[in-house]
Short mmCIF file of C-alpha atoms in Angstrom, two decimals:
data_model
loop_
_atom_site.label_atom_id
_atom_site.label_comp_id
_atom_site.label_asym_id
_atom_site.label_seq_id
_atom_site.Cartn_x
_atom_site.Cartn_y
_atom_site.Cartn_z
CA MET X 1 0.09 -0.12 -0.14
CA SER X 2 1.52 3.78 -1.23
CA SER X 3 1.52 5.89 1.28
CA ALA X 4 -0.98 8.67 0.29
CA SER X 5 -3.21 5.98 0.73
CA SER X 6 -2.00 4.95 3.68
CA ALA X 7 -1.72 8.49 5.70
CA PRO X 8 -4.41 11.06 6.62
CA GLN X 9 -5.75 12.44 3.38
CA ASP X 10 -6.19 16.34 4.07
CA THR X 11 -9.88 16.76 3.07
CA ARG X 12 -10.69 20.26 4.10
CA PRO X 13 -12.79 21.85 1.85
CA ALA X 14 -9.93 24.37 -1.12
CA ARG X 15 -8.48 27.68 1.03
CA SER X 16 -5.22 28.51 0.89
CA ARG X 17 -3.51 26.66 3.46
CA SER X 18 -0.55 28.29 3.41
CA ALA X 19 -2.17 32.09 4.26
CA VAL X 20 -2.27 32.88 8.23
CA PRO X 21 -6.83 33.96 8.38
CA ASP X 22 -6.95 37.06 10.30
CA PRO X 23 -8.47 36.35 14.03
CA GLU X 24 -10.40 39.39 13.44
CA GLN X 25 -12.77 38.01 11.24
CA TYR X 26 -14.07 35.10 13.70
CA ARG X 27 -15.02 38.28 16.56
CA PRO X 28 -19.17 38.94 17.13
CA GLY X 29 -20.27 40.09 14.50
CA ARG X 30 -18.14 39.94 11.55
CA THR X 31 -18.85 37.62 8.24
CA ILE X 32 -16.20 34.94 8.35
CA THR X 33 -14.21 33.87 4.76
CA ASP X 34 -11.71 31.57 5.86
CA TRP X 35 -13.27 28.45 7.55
CA ALA X 36 -13.16 24.96 7.55
CA PRO X 37 -14.64 23.53 10.33
CA GLU X 38 -13.63 19.14 9.34
CA ASP X 39 -9.54 20.54 9.91
CA PRO X 40 -9.20 19.26 13.65
CA ALA X 41 -6.50 22.04 14.67
CA PHE X 42 -8.85 25.01 13.74
CA TRP X 43 -11.81 23.50 15.68
CA ARG X 44 -10.00 22.77 18.26
CA SER X 45 -8.98 25.75 18.88
CA THR X 46 -11.59 28.93 16.95
CA GLY X 47 -14.15 26.90 15.11
CA LYS X 48 -15.83 25.58 17.57
CA LYS X 49 -15.98 28.34 19.84
CA VAL X 50 -17.33 30.48 17.24
CA ALA X 51 -19.37 27.67 16.18
CA THR X 52 -20.74 26.80 19.03
CA ARG X 53 -22.18 30.83 20.13
CA ASN X 54 -23.34 31.56 16.58
CA LEU X 55 -26.08 27.89 17.51
CA TRP X 56 -26.72 29.29 20.90
CA ILE X 57 -27.75 32.27 19.63
CA ALA X 58 -29.60 30.58 16.20
CA VAL X 59 -31.87 28.66 19.43
CA PRO X 60 -34.36 31.56 21.59
CA ALA X 61 -34.57 33.38 17.92
CA LEU X 62 -35.62 30.18 16.64
CA LEU X 63 -37.92 29.60 19.45
CA VAL X 64 -39.34 32.86 19.44
CA ALA X 65 -40.36 32.26 16.12
CA PHE X 66 -42.31 28.70 16.24
CA VAL X 67 -44.46 31.11 19.12
CA VAL X 68 -45.08 33.69 16.69
CA TRP X 69 -46.00 31.15 14.50
CA GLN X 70 -48.59 28.78 17.07
CA VAL X 71 -49.48 31.98 18.47
CA TRP X 72 -53.27 30.92 17.41
CA SER X 73 -53.41 27.23 18.02
CA ILE X 74 -54.47 28.76 21.69
CA THR X 75 -56.09 32.88 20.58
CA ALA X 76 -58.07 31.07 18.39
CA THR X 77 -59.62 29.17 21.84
CA ASN X 78 -60.98 32.47 23.69
CA LEU X 79 -62.23 33.84 20.37
CA LYS X 80 -66.43 33.13 21.33
CA ASP X 81 -65.43 33.67 24.66
CA VAL X 82 -65.33 37.33 24.73
CA GLY X 83 -68.02 37.94 20.90
CA PHE X 84 -66.29 36.46 18.39
CA GLY X 85 -69.00 35.10 16.71
CA PHE X 86 -67.28 32.84 14.10
CA SER X 87 -68.21 28.67 13.92
CA GLN X 88 -66.17 26.32 15.33
CA SER X 89 -65.01 25.28 11.77
CA GLN X 90 -64.16 29.24 11.07
CA LEU X 91 -61.92 28.87 13.99
CA PHE X 92 -60.19 25.54 12.95
CA TRP X 93 -58.75 27.83 10.03
CA LEU X 94 -57.52 30.49 11.40
CA THR X 95 -55.47 28.00 13.15
CA ALA X 96 -54.48 26.36 9.69
CA VAL X 97 -52.97 29.50 8.20
CA PRO X 98 -50.49 29.76 9.60
CA GLY X 99 -49.26 26.81 8.01
CA LEU X 100 -50.16 27.09 5.29
CA THR X 101 -48.04 30.67 4.92
CA GLY X 102 -44.74 28.83 6.60
CA GLY X 103 -45.11 26.52 4.48
CA THR X 104 -45.21 28.31 1.56
CA ALA X 105 -42.15 30.64 2.87
CA ARG X 106 -40.45 27.87 4.42
CA ILE X 107 -38.70 26.97 0.35
CA PHE X 108 -37.54 30.46 -0.22
CA TYR X 109 -36.46 30.37 3.19
CA THR X 110 -34.00 27.41 2.63
CA PHE X 111 -32.35 29.04 -0.78
CA LEU X 112 -32.29 32.59 1.15
CA GLY X 113 -30.92 31.92 4.35
CA PRO X 114 -27.73 30.62 2.78
CA ARG X 115 -27.04 32.64 0.67
CA ILE X 116 -27.54 36.27 2.83
CA GLY X 117 -25.75 34.70 5.61
CA GLN X 118 -26.61 33.65 9.75
CA ARG X 119 -26.00 36.66 11.64
CA ARG X 120 -28.00 39.08 8.56
CA PHE X 121 -30.70 36.83 7.58
CA THR X 122 -31.60 35.92 11.86
CA ALA X 123 -32.31 38.86 12.26
CA LEU X 124 -33.80 40.34 9.57
CA SER X 125 -36.41 37.32 9.74
CA THR X 126 -37.05 37.96 13.32
CA VAL X 127 -37.65 41.82 13.40
CA VAL X 128 -39.96 41.72 10.88
CA LEU X 129 -42.82 38.75 13.35
CA ILE X 130 -43.11 42.10 15.45
CA VAL X 131 -45.14 43.56 11.90
CA PRO X 132 -47.85 40.84 13.21
CA LEU X 133 -47.49 40.31 16.84
CA LEU X 134 -48.81 44.19 16.41
CA TRP X 135 -51.63 43.73 14.50
CA LEU X 136 -53.15 40.99 16.65
CA GLY X 137 -52.61 42.66 19.63
CA PHE X 138 -54.80 45.26 18.68
CA ALA X 139 -57.48 43.34 16.38
CA VAL X 140 -58.61 40.93 18.96
CA GLN X 141 -59.26 43.56 21.57
CA ASN X 142 -62.84 44.27 19.35
CA PRO X 143 -65.39 41.73 18.87
CA ASP X 144 -66.34 42.65 15.85
CA THR X 145 -62.48 43.00 13.71
CA PRO X 146 -64.20 41.47 10.17
CA TYR X 147 -63.08 37.91 10.46
CA GLY X 148 -60.99 38.22 6.89
CA VAL X 149 -58.55 40.22 8.53
CA LEU X 150 -57.92 38.20 11.16
CA ILE X 151 -57.18 35.90 8.44
CA ALA X 152 -54.46 38.23 7.27
CA ILE X 153 -52.81 38.45 10.81
CA ALA X 154 -52.63 34.46 11.12
CA ALA X 155 -51.18 34.33 7.40
CA LEU X 156 -48.19 36.72 8.26
CA CYS X 157 -48.03 35.00 11.81
CA GLY X 158 -47.18 31.78 9.73
CA ILE X 159 -43.69 33.22 7.98
CA GLY X 160 -42.59 32.95 11.44
CA GLY X 161 -42.27 28.28 10.99
CA ALA X 162 -40.08 29.80 7.90
CA ASN X 163 -37.41 31.13 10.55
CA PHE X 164 -36.41 26.70 10.83
CA SER X 165 -35.63 25.70 7.70
CA SER X 166 -33.27 28.88 7.51
CA SER X 167 -32.06 28.53 10.95
CA LEU X 168 -31.36 24.67 10.06
CA ALA X 169 -29.49 24.92 6.84
CA ASN X 170 -27.16 27.66 8.38
CA ILE X 171 -26.42 26.42 11.66
CA GLY X 172 -25.63 22.89 9.51
CA PHE X 173 -22.33 24.92 7.34
CA PHE X 174 -20.82 25.42 11.42
CA TYR X 175 -19.51 22.04 12.30
CA PRO X 176 -17.57 18.90 10.66
CA LYS X 177 -20.50 16.54 9.59
CA GLN X 178 -19.74 14.21 12.67
CA GLU X 179 -21.27 16.57 15.05
CA LYS X 180 -23.61 17.74 12.49
CA GLY X 181 -26.65 15.54 13.82
CA ASN X 182 -26.33 16.86 17.32
CA ALA X 183 -26.44 20.69 16.16
CA THR X 184 -29.41 20.28 14.36
CA GLY X 185 -31.29 18.51 17.32
CA ILE X 186 -30.66 20.51 19.60
CA ASN X 187 -31.71 23.68 17.23
CA GLY X 188 -35.34 21.82 15.83
CA GLY X 189 -36.22 20.38 19.41
CA LEU X 190 -35.21 23.69 21.81
CA GLY X 191 -36.82 25.55 18.64
CA ASN X 192 -40.42 23.12 19.07
CA LEU X 193 -40.46 24.14 22.16
CA GLY X 194 -41.58 27.25 20.61
CA VAL X 195 -45.09 25.23 20.85
CA SER X 196 -45.30 24.31 24.64
CA VAL X 197 -43.81 27.44 25.34
CA VAL X 198 -46.82 29.50 23.65
CA GLN X 199 -49.43 26.99 24.51
CA LEU X 200 -47.83 26.55 28.25
CA LEU X 201 -47.59 30.94 28.59
CA THR X 202 -50.36 32.13 26.86
CA PRO X 203 -53.47 30.49 29.88
CA ILE X 204 -51.31 32.68 32.67
CA LEU X 205 -50.34 36.48 29.64
CA ILE X 206 -53.76 37.02 29.27
CA THR X 207 -55.02 36.58 32.25
CA SER X 208 -52.11 39.75 33.46
CA SER X 209 -54.01 43.01 34.36
CA VAL X 210 -49.57 44.04 34.58
CA LEU X 211 -48.80 43.24 31.05
CA ALA X 212 -51.70 45.32 29.34
CA ILE X 213 -51.48 47.52 26.56
CA GLY X 214 -55.13 48.99 26.20
CA ALA X 215 -58.86 47.37 27.91
CA GLY X 216 -58.79 44.28 28.74
CA GLN X 217 -62.63 41.62 27.74
CA THR X 218 -65.38 40.39 29.70
CA LYS X 219 -66.14 36.68 28.98
CA LYS X 220 -69.56 35.47 29.39
CA ASP X 221 -68.99 34.89 32.88
CA GLY X 222 -68.23 37.86 34.22
CA SER X 223 -64.54 37.82 34.27
CA GLU X 224 -61.60 39.15 32.46
CA ILE X 225 -58.91 38.12 30.48
CA TYR X 226 -56.27 40.40 27.96
CA LEU X 227 -55.66 38.75 24.72
CA GLN X 228 -53.30 41.09 23.15
CA ASN X 229 -50.93 40.05 25.59
CA ALA X 230 -50.46 36.35 24.10
CA ALA X 231 -49.48 38.97 21.15
CA PHE X 232 -47.28 42.43 22.90
CA VAL X 233 -45.48 40.12 25.65
CA TRP X 234 -42.77 38.80 22.31
CA VAL X 235 -42.62 42.13 21.19
CA PRO X 236 -39.70 42.70 22.60
CA VAL X 237 -38.74 39.63 22.87
CA LEU X 238 -37.90 39.77 18.91
CA ILE X 239 -36.15 42.78 19.00
CA VAL X 240 -34.12 41.66 21.40
CA LEU X 241 -33.64 39.01 19.99
CA ALA X 242 -32.78 40.71 16.45
CA LEU X 243 -30.03 42.58 18.17
CA VAL X 244 -28.22 39.48 18.92
CA SER X 245 -28.30 37.91 15.90
CA TRP X 246 -27.19 41.23 14.31
CA PHE X 247 -24.35 41.22 16.87
CA GLY X 248 -23.94 38.34 17.68
CA GLN X 249 -23.51 35.60 15.10
CA ASN X 250 -21.63 35.73 12.08
CA ASP X 251 -22.09 35.49 8.39
CA LEU X 252 -20.00 32.49 6.67
CA LYS X 253 -19.63 32.94 2.40
CA VAL X 254 -18.63 29.35 2.95
CA ALA X 255 -22.56 29.04 2.97
CA SER X 256 -23.24 31.55 0.27
CA THR X 257 -24.65 29.14 -2.22
CA PRO X 258 -26.07 30.36 -5.72
CA PHE X 259 -29.02 28.39 -6.14
CA SER X 260 -27.68 27.13 -9.56
CA GLN X 261 -26.19 24.96 -6.98
CA GLN X 262 -29.05 23.82 -4.89
CA LYS X 263 -31.62 23.36 -7.15
CA ILE X 264 -30.11 20.30 -8.43
CA ILE X 265 -32.22 18.36 -5.47
CA PHE X 266 -35.06 18.83 -7.84
CA LYS X 267 -33.84 16.54 -9.30
CA ARG X 268 -33.07 14.26 -7.10
CA LYS X 269 -35.23 11.64 -6.20
CA HIS X 270 -34.31 11.08 -2.55
CA ASN X 271 -35.32 14.76 -1.94
CA TRP X 272 -38.98 13.23 -2.99
CA VAL X 273 -38.95 10.28 -0.77
CA MET X 274 -37.65 12.05 2.74
CA THR X 275 -40.21 15.00 2.13
CA TRP X 276 -42.82 12.31 1.68
CA LEU X 277 -41.32 10.19 4.90
CA TYR X 278 -40.86 14.32 7.11
CA VAL X 279 -44.25 15.01 6.10
CA GLY X 280 -45.75 12.32 7.77
CA THR X 281 -43.48 12.91 11.03
CA PHE X 282 -42.90 16.48 11.41
CA GLY X 283 -46.15 17.37 9.33
CA SER X 284 -48.29 15.30 12.17
CA PHE X 285 -46.20 16.77 15.31
CA ILE X 286 -46.88 20.46 14.13
CA GLY X 287 -50.12 19.55 12.95
CA PHE X 288 -51.73 18.19 16.03
CA ALA X 289 -49.60 20.74 17.55
CA ALA X 290 -52.12 23.34 15.76
CA ALA X 291 -55.02 21.64 16.11
CA LEU X 292 -54.64 20.05 19.37
CA PRO X 293 -56.19 22.62 22.02
CA LEU X 294 -59.53 23.51 19.87
CA LEU X 295 -60.04 19.77 19.23
CA ILE X 296 -59.71 19.05 23.26
CA LYS X 297 -61.91 22.21 23.33
CA THR X 298 -64.23 21.47 21.21
CA THR X 299 -64.76 17.25 22.11
CA PHE X 300 -63.93 17.73 25.67
CA PRO X 301 -65.08 20.90 26.99
CA ASP X 302 -64.77 20.34 30.52
CA TYR X 303 -61.54 19.86 30.43
CA SER X 304 -58.26 22.66 30.73
CA VAL X 305 -56.98 23.98 27.82
CA ALA X 306 -53.67 25.03 29.25
CA THR X 307 -53.37 21.96 32.17
CA TYR X 308 -52.84 19.77 28.77
CA ALA X 309 -52.34 21.12 25.04
CA TRP X 310 -48.52 21.91 26.10
CA MET X 311 -47.79 18.68 27.17
CA GLY X 312 -47.10 16.83 23.77
CA PRO X 313 -45.71 19.20 21.61
CA ALA X 314 -43.68 19.72 24.93
CA LEU X 315 -42.67 15.44 24.86
CA GLY X 316 -42.83 15.97 20.94
CA ALA X 317 -39.43 17.90 20.49
CA LEU X 318 -37.61 16.55 23.48
CA ALA X 319 -37.78 13.18 21.69
CA ARG X 320 -36.84 14.39 18.21
CA TRP X 321 -33.40 14.36 19.95
CA ALA X 322 -33.73 11.21 21.20
CA GLY X 323 -34.97 10.02 17.41
CA GLY X 324 -30.94 11.11 16.43
CA TRP X 325 -29.14 9.01 18.75
CA ILE X 326 -31.72 5.72 18.64
CA ALA X 327 -30.81 6.42 15.23
CA ASP X 328 -27.05 6.98 15.53
CA LYS X 329 -27.36 3.23 17.08
CA LEU X 330 -29.94 1.75 15.23
CA GLY X 331 -29.83 3.09 11.28
CA GLY X 332 -32.26 6.02 11.02
CA ALA X 333 -34.66 4.50 8.53
CA ARG X 334 -36.21 1.55 11.08
CA VAL X 335 -36.56 4.07 13.51
CA THR X 336 -38.16 5.60 11.18
CA ILE X 337 -40.48 2.91 9.61
CA LEU X 338 -40.72 2.66 13.56
CA SER X 339 -42.40 5.82 14.88
CA PHE X 340 -44.89 5.44 12.11
CA VAL X 341 -46.09 2.21 12.70
CA GLY X 342 -46.00 4.02 17.21
CA MET X 343 -47.76 7.36 15.26
CA ALA X 344 -51.09 4.87 13.99
CA ALA X 345 -51.19 2.61 16.66
CA ALA X 346 -51.53 5.31 18.14
CA ILE X 347 -54.31 7.76 16.67
CA ILE X 348 -56.24 4.51 16.60
CA GLY X 349 -55.68 4.87 20.28
CA VAL X 350 -57.58 8.18 20.37
CA ILE X 351 -59.81 6.69 17.58
CA ASN X 352 -61.24 4.73 20.32
CA PHE X 353 -61.43 7.27 23.41
CA LEU X 354 -63.50 10.10 21.10
CA PRO X 355 -67.39 10.34 21.94
CA SER X 356 -69.03 8.04 20.06
CA GLY X 357 -73.13 7.66 19.59
CA SER X 358 -74.52 6.99 23.01
CA SER X 359 -70.75 6.88 24.85
CA SER X 360 -69.27 11.09 25.60
CA GLY X 361 -65.72 9.41 24.99
CA GLU X 362 -62.70 8.85 27.74
CA PHE X 363 -60.35 11.59 28.05
CA TYR X 364 -57.30 10.85 29.92
CA GLY X 365 -56.81 7.73 27.30
CA PHE X 366 -57.56 10.33 23.87
CA PHE X 367 -54.02 12.44 25.77
CA ALA X 368 -52.85 9.06 26.43
CA CYS X 369 -52.26 7.92 23.15
CA PHE X 370 -52.39 11.56 21.98
CA LEU X 371 -49.10 11.76 23.44
CA ALA X 372 -47.47 9.09 22.52
CA ALA X 373 -48.26 10.24 18.70
CA PHE X 374 -46.53 13.61 19.99
CA PHE X 375 -43.54 10.74 20.59
CA PHE X 376 -42.93 9.05 18.44
CA SER X 377 -43.77 11.87 15.73
CA GLY X 378 -40.80 13.30 17.04
CA ILE X 379 -38.93 10.10 17.36
CA GLY X 380 -38.98 10.35 13.33
CA ASN X 381 -38.52 13.63 13.39
CA GLY X 382 -35.13 13.43 14.73
CA SER X 383 -34.60 10.35 12.64
CA THR X 384 -35.00 11.61 9.50
CA PHE X 385 -32.77 13.98 10.05
CA ARG X 386 -30.76 11.97 10.70
CA GLN X 387 -31.48 9.71 6.77
CA ILE X 388 -30.75 13.12 5.14
CA PRO X 389 -26.57 13.48 5.04
CA VAL X 390 -26.32 9.54 5.86
CA ILE X 391 -28.38 9.23 1.71
CA PHE X 392 -26.31 11.91 -0.33
CA ARG X 393 -23.55 10.90 1.55
CA GLY X 394 -23.77 7.35 0.41
CA GLN X 395 -24.83 8.82 -3.13
CA HIS X 396 -22.33 11.22 -4.06
CA LEU X 397 -18.91 9.13 -2.49
CA LYS X 398 -20.31 6.61 -3.79
CA GLY X 399 -17.10 4.43 -5.61
CA LEU X 400 -14.79 7.05 -4.32
CA THR X 401 -11.99 6.95 -3.09
CA GLU X 402 -10.97 9.36 0.40
CA GLY X 403 -8.69 11.69 0.30
CA THR X 404 -8.60 12.53 -3.64
CA PRO X 405 -10.04 15.75 -5.05
CA GLU X 406 -13.16 13.83 -5.93
CA TYR X 407 -13.91 12.82 -3.41
CA ALA X 408 -13.33 16.47 -1.46
CA ALA X 409 -15.23 17.82 -4.20
CA ALA X 410 -18.84 15.69 -4.36
CA LEU X 411 -18.63 16.30 -0.13
CA LYS X 412 -18.53 18.76 -0.34
CA GLN X 413 -21.85 19.46 -2.70
CA ALA X 414 -23.43 16.38 -1.24
CA GLU X 415 -23.73 18.64 2.00
CA ILE X 416 -24.55 20.83 -0.11
CA GLU X 417 -27.88 19.52 -1.23
CA SER X 418 -27.90 17.90 2.41
CA GLY X 419 -28.82 20.95 3.64
CA ALA X 420 -31.22 22.03 0.55
CA VAL X 421 -33.24 19.12 1.05
CA THR X 422 -33.24 19.75 4.60
CA GLY X 423 -34.68 22.28 4.25
CA PHE X 424 -37.08 22.28 1.83
CA THR X 425 -38.65 18.43 3.37
CA ALA X 426 -38.99 21.00 6.31
CA ALA X 427 -40.86 23.69 4.37
CA ILE X 428 -43.28 21.18 2.29
CA ALA X 429 -43.66 19.12 5.87
CA ALA X 430 -44.94 22.47 7.64
CA TYR X 431 -47.71 21.95 5.65
CA GLY X 432 -48.82 19.18 7.93
CA PHE X 433 -49.95 22.13 10.15
CA PHE X 434 -52.33 23.85 7.62
CA PHE X 435 -53.89 20.08 6.07
CA ILE X 436 -54.29 18.85 9.26
CA PRO X 437 -57.14 21.16 11.58
CA ALA X 438 -57.75 22.05 7.60
CA MET X 439 -59.39 18.80 7.52
CA PHE X 440 -61.02 18.91 10.86
CA ALA X 441 -62.72 22.17 10.04
CA ASN X 442 -63.80 20.08 6.73
CA PHE X 443 -64.34 16.56 7.66
CA ALA X 444 -65.35 14.08 11.10
CA VAL X 445 -63.09 14.43 13.95
CA THR X 446 -62.57 10.09 13.12
CA SER X 447 -62.72 10.34 9.11
CA ALA X 448 -59.41 12.33 9.63
CA MET X 449 -58.19 10.37 12.03
CA TRP X 450 -58.26 7.05 9.37
CA GLY X 451 -56.54 9.37 6.49
CA PHE X 452 -53.44 9.53 9.71
CA VAL X 453 -53.48 5.77 10.10
CA GLY X 454 -53.20 4.77 5.59
CA PHE X 455 -50.61 7.93 5.48
CA TYR X 456 -48.19 6.02 7.61
CA ALA X 457 -49.46 2.96 6.11
CA SER X 458 -48.21 3.92 3.28
CA CYS X 459 -45.00 5.68 5.05
CA VAL X 460 -44.03 2.68 6.51
CA VAL X 461 -44.12 0.74 2.78
CA VAL X 462 -42.51 3.99 1.55
CA ALA X 463 -38.93 3.73 3.85
CA TRP X 464 -38.59 -0.19 4.40
CA TRP X 465 -38.45 0.05 0.08
CA PHE X 466 -35.40 2.91 -0.63
CA TYR X 467 -33.18 2.06 3.36
CA ALA X 468 -34.29 -0.43 5.75
CA ARG X 469 -35.49 -4.11 3.19
CA LYS X 470 -32.02 -5.63 2.14
CA ASN X 471 -30.71 -4.23 -0.50
CA ALA X 472 -32.46 -1.03 -0.38
CA GLU X 473 -30.83 1.15 -2.90
CA ALA X 474 -29.88 3.88 -0.36
CA PRO X 475 -30.04 2.07 3.88
CA SER X 476 -29.74 5.18 6.08
#
């Protein structure tokens, strides 16, 4: 064996290795032109510290973006109590519309985020969320506000959901391949917790007269609440986070990938296959999170939305970390299949505990099964995101020798495509936020649930055929 093949090869992205990089570029608020996280010496001395700083600024910004995206899931449950004369179907549509705009905006954010840079895009995408929150805070104070106005506000709140795609795509560039999964798991998992935060805190915030700007609203029982607090309280938080992002994060030149290099994913079969699977996992997570508060209120009105609704999204967000870790041990495809089997079983359980005929249903059985559905959706979120880079590295590096220029170029293209696919699958899956509440608005709850079970069965078949069976074309 030649010394060239036995010695460790330097496969860092091409740069002038003889030049000493300017240390000033790694300071907060600067654009980094020299970035080589796969270089162990660079990573230990500089890269890890810079990447960690950028990650922990991104996390709270993403969490609050999820708060804005999901604020209608709780706000809608209180509108009828304070005099808004909307039907149950109209209320479900208010919770659904942010998913439609969020999913659509994610498609653009996927490709714009890396192009513009982590620092600039995080700051800008955070500060723009102030607009729908201010509009929402004033609109809910008047029960004569037209339904069309509230739909428009809900649509603008949906933009908060788009931040997920840009944030994960950007953060991935900061980390070496062996740490990308953990970094995106932290970013995505804690970001997803914004769903629970808004569902846990909103019922508390709207009862506080101390925080209120404007008049309160009187409920039918004579008590007073302040729905505007659900929006106004987050405005100063967004301002602070935007400033911290602008002055504390960095832009990476290496992440500034032209769309021409990213659009190739639309020709990749596994982009579409993984999108199908991620619709099943994250689409279920975010859709159930949006619909559950109103589903509890309309199906089991004797039980408190504030007490129970936040638990499922919290469990799902935390399970996302576990899903990635388990997938590293057992294989992503196997864990993904397990998650769909678990979700299908959980939803069948939910169906059995729903009110039917003369039966008033069983709330605690219904809720326990929903918790299981959230748990397995979180497991699947982690395992599918683990699959994507494995699949694309395997496809691009097949037959190449490590250490060669061809290998390095293929690895870089695999990372570009993995980041783009991660963002795109997350964009399409976000439509679950729209379709699940919309199905509850237009079909009987039981019929909608059986539709979900059928979809999960198709996901099991797809994951097994392409990724888990013997001689699968892309084992992951």
